[in-house]
CSV table of C-alpha atoms in Angstrom, one decimal:
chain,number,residue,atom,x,y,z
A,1,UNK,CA,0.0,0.0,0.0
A,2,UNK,CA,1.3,3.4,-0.5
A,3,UNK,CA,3.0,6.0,1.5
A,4,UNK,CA,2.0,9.8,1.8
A,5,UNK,CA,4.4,11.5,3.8
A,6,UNK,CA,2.3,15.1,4.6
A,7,UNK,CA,4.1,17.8,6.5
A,8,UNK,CA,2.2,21.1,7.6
A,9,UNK,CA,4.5,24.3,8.6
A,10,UNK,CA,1.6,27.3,9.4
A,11,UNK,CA,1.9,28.7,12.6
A,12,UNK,CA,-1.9,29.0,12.7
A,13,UNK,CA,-4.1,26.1,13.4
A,14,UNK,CA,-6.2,24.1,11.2
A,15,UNK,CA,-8.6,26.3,9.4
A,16,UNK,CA,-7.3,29.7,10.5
A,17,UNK,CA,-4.7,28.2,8.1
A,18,UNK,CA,-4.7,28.5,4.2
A,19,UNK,CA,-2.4,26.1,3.8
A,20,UNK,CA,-3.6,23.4,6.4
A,21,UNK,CA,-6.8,24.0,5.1
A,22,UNK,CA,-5.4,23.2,1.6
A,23,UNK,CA,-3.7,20.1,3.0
A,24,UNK,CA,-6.2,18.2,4.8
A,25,UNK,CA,-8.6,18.3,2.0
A,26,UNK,CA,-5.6,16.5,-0.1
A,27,UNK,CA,-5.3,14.5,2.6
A,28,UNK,CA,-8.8,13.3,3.5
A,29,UNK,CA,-9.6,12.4,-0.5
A,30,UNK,CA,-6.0,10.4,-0.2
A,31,UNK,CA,-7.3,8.7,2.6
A,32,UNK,CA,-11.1,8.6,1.0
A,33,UNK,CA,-9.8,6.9,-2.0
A,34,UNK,CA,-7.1,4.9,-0.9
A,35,UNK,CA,-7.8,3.9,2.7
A,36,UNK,CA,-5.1,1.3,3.3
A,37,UNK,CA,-2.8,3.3,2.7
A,38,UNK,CA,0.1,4.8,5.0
A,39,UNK,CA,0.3,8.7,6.3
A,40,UNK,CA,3.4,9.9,7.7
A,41,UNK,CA,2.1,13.4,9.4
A,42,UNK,CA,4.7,16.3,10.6
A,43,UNK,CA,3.5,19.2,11.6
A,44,UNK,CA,6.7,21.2,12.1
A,45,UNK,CA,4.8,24.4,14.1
A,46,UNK,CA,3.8,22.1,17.1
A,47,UNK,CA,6.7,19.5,16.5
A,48,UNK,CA,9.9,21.5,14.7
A,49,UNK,CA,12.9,19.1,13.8
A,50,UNK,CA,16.1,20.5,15.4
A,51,UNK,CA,17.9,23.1,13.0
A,52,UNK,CA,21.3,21.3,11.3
A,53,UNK,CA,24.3,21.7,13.4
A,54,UNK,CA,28.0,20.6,12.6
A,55,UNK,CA,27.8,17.4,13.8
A,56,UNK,CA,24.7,16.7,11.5
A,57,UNK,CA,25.9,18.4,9.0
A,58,UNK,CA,29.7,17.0,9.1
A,59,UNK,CA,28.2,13.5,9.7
A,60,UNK,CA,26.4,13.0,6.8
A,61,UNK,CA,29.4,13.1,4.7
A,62,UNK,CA,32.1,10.9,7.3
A,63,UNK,CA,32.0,7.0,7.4
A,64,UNK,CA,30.3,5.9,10.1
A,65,UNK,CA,32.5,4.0,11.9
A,66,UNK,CA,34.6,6.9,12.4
A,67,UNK,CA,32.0,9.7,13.8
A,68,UNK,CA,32.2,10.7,17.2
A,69,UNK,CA,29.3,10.1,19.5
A,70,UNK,CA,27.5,13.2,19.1
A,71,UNK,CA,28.1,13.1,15.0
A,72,UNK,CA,26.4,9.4,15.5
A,73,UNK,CA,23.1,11.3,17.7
A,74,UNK,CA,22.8,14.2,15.8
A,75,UNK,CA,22.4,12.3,12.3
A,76,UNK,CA,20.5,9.7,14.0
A,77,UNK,CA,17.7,12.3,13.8
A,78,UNK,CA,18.1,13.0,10.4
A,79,UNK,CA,18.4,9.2,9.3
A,80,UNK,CA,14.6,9.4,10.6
A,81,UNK,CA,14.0,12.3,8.5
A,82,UNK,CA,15.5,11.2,5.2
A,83,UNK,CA,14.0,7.7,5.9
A,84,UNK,CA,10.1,8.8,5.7
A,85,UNK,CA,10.8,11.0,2.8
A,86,UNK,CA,12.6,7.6,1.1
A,87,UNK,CA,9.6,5.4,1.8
A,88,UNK,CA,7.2,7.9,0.5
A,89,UNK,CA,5.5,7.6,-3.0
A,90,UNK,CA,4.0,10.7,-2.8
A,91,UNK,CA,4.4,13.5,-0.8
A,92,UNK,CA,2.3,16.8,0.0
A,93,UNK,CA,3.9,19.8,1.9
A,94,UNK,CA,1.8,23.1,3.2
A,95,UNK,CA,4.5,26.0,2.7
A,96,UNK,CA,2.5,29.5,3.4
A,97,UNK,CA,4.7,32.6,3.0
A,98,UNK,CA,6.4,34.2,5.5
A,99,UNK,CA,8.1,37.5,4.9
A,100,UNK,CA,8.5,36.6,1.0
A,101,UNK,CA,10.2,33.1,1.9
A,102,UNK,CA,9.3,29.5,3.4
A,103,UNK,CA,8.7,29.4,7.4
A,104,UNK,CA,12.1,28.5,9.1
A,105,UNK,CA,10.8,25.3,10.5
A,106,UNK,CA,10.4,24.0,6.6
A,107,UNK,CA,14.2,25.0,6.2
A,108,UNK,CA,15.2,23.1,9.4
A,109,UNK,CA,13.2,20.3,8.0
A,110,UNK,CA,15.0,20.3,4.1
A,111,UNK,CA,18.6,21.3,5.6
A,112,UNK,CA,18.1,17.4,7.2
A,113,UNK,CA,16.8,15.5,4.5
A,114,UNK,CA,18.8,17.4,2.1
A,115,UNK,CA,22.5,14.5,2.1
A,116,UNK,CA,24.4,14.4,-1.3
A,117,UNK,CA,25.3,11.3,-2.9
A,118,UNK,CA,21.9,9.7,-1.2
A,119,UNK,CA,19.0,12.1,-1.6
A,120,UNK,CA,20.4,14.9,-3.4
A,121,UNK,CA,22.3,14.8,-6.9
A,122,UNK,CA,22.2,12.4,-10.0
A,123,UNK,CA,21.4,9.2,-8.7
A,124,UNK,CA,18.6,11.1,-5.9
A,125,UNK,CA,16.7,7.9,-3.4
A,126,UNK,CA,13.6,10.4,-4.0
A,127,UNK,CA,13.9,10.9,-7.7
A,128,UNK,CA,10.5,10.8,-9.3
A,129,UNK,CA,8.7,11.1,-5.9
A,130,UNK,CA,5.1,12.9,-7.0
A,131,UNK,CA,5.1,16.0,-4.5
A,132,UNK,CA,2.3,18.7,-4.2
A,133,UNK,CA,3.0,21.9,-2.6
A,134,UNK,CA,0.4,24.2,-1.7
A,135,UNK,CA,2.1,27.5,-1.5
A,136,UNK,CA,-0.4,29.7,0.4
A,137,UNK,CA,0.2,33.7,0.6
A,138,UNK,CA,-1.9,36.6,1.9
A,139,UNK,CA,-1.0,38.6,-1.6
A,140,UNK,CA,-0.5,38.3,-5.0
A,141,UNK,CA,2.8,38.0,-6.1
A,142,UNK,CA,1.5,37.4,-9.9
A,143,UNK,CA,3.4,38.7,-13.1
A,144,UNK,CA,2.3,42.2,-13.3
A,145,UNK,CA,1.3,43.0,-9.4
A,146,UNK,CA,3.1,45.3,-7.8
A,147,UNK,CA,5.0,42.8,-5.7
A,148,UNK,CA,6.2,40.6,-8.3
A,149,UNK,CA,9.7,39.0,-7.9
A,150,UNK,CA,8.7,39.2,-4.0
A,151,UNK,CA,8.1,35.3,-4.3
A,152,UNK,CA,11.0,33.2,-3.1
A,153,UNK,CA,8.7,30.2,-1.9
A,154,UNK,CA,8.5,28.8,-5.5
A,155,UNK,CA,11.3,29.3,-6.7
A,156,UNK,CA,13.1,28.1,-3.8
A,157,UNK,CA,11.3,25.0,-3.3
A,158,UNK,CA,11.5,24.4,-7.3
A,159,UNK,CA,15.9,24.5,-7.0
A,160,UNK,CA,15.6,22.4,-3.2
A,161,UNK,CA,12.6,19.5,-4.0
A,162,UNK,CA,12.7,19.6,-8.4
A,163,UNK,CA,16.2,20.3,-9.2
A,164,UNK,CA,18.0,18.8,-5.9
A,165,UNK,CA,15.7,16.3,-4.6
A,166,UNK,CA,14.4,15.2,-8.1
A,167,UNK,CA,11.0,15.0,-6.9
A,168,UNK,CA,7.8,15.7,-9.8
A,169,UNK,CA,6.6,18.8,-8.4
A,170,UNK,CA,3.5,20.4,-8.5
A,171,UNK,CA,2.2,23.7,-6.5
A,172,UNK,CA,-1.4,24.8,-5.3
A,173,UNK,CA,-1.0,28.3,-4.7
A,174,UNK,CA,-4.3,29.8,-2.8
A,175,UNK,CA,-3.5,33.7,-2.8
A,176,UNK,CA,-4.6,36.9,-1.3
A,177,UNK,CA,-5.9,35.0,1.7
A,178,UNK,CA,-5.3,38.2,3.6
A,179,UNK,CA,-8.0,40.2,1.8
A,180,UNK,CA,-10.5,39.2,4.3
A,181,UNK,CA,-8.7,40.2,7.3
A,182,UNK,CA,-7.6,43.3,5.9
A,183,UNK,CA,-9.9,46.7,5.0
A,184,UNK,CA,-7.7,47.6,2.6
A,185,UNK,CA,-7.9,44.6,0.6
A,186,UNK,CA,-11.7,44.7,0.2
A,187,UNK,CA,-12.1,44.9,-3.4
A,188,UNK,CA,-9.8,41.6,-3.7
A,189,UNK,CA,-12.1,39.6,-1.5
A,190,UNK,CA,-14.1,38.0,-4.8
A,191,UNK,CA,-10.1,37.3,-5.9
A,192,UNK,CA,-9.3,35.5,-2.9
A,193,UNK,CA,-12.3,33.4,-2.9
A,194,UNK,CA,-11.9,32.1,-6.5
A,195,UNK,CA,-8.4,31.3,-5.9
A,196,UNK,CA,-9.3,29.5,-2.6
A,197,UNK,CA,-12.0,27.5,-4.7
A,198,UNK,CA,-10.0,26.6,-6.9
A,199,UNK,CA,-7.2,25.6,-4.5
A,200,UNK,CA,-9.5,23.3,-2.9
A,201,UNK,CA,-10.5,21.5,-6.4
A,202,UNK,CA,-7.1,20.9,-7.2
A,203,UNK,CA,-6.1,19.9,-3.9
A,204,UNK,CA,-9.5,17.2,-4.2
A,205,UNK,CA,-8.5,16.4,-8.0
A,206,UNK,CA,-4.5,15.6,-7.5
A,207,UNK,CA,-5.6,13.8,-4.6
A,208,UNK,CA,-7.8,11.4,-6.0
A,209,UNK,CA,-5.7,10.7,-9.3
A,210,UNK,CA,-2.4,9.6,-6.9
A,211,UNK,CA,-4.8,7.6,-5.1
A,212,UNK,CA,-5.9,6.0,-8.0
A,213,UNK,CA,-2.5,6.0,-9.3
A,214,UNK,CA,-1.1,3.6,-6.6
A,215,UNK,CA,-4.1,1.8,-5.8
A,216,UNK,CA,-3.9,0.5,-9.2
């Protein structure tokens, strides 16, 4: 049976989240149409992994019979890490904007997993990996807004989990989910509610063909 490894990174909780809210519709049509199948759940505000140090970063590339003890501990933890993402066959990560980039938490999480010569480079453990992203942001960062180039979630997570981690990336991107919350924003609210429609379907649609996919 198949393996969805899902990782949430909002600070806010369930639906006060775009992202989360994005995520567990993915997640409850995976588990509609496939339901013997495996979830592996982080949720990285309430559970962070530890942020790379030198030992767990010097570890990864010394034999292992000759790391010291606390080389050994600190990549034990990332073993775990790299591990879940290796026994995934599909993968589905909430990455809302923070500040024009990815929440820290998510970097602490891809600094681990992230070991050449085993995940990353030519011959990648995760290569081919179908991964859905749902890139959440209380703007538009659009061609042709005023903030565009401001985006450094996509393109960031396109070099680190398509280009490094060779995995066949996708992105949901429900925008301008500020507009409600914000007067000045007002006139975007119809906006914001199409994209967030239109989030959800995808998120319901990709869902159901991976399903199908590996349940075939």
């Amino acid at each position: 049976m198949a393996t969805l490894l899902h990782i949430d990174s909002a600070v806010l909780p369930g639906e006060a989240s775009s992202s989360r809210s994005v995520t567990a519709a993915f997640r409850r049509t995976w588990q509609e149409q496939h339901p013997h199948g495996t979830v592996i759940y982080r949720d990285l505000a309430a559970d962070p992994v530890p942020h790379i140090t030198a030992d767990a970063w010097s570890a990864g590339w010394t034999d292992p019979s000759e790391r010291t003890p606390e080389q050994s501990a600190a990549f034990a933890a990332r073993e775990r890490l790299i591990e879940e993402l290796e026994r995934a066959d599909a993968v589905l990560i909430g990455a809302p904007m923070y500040n024009f980039g990815i929440p820290s938490t998510l970097k602490a999480w891809l600094d681990s997993v992230l070991l050449l010569g085993r995940t990353a480079g030519e011959a990648s453990s995760t290569q081919g990996t179908p991964a859905v992203v749902v890139a959440s942001r209380g703007g538009s960062y659009a061609p042709g807004t005023p903030r565009e180039g401001y985006d450094f979630v996509q393109n960031y997570l396109t070099a680190v989990l398509a280009n490094t981690l060779s995995l066949n990336l996708e992105f949901i991107v429900p925008e301008l989910t500020m507009a409600p919350r914000n007067p000045a924003m007002t006139p975007l609210i119809p906006i914001y509610e199409a994209s967030r429609e239109r989030a959800f379907a995808d998120a319901v649609t990709r869902a159901k063909e991976l399903a199908e996919l590996f349940a075939a």
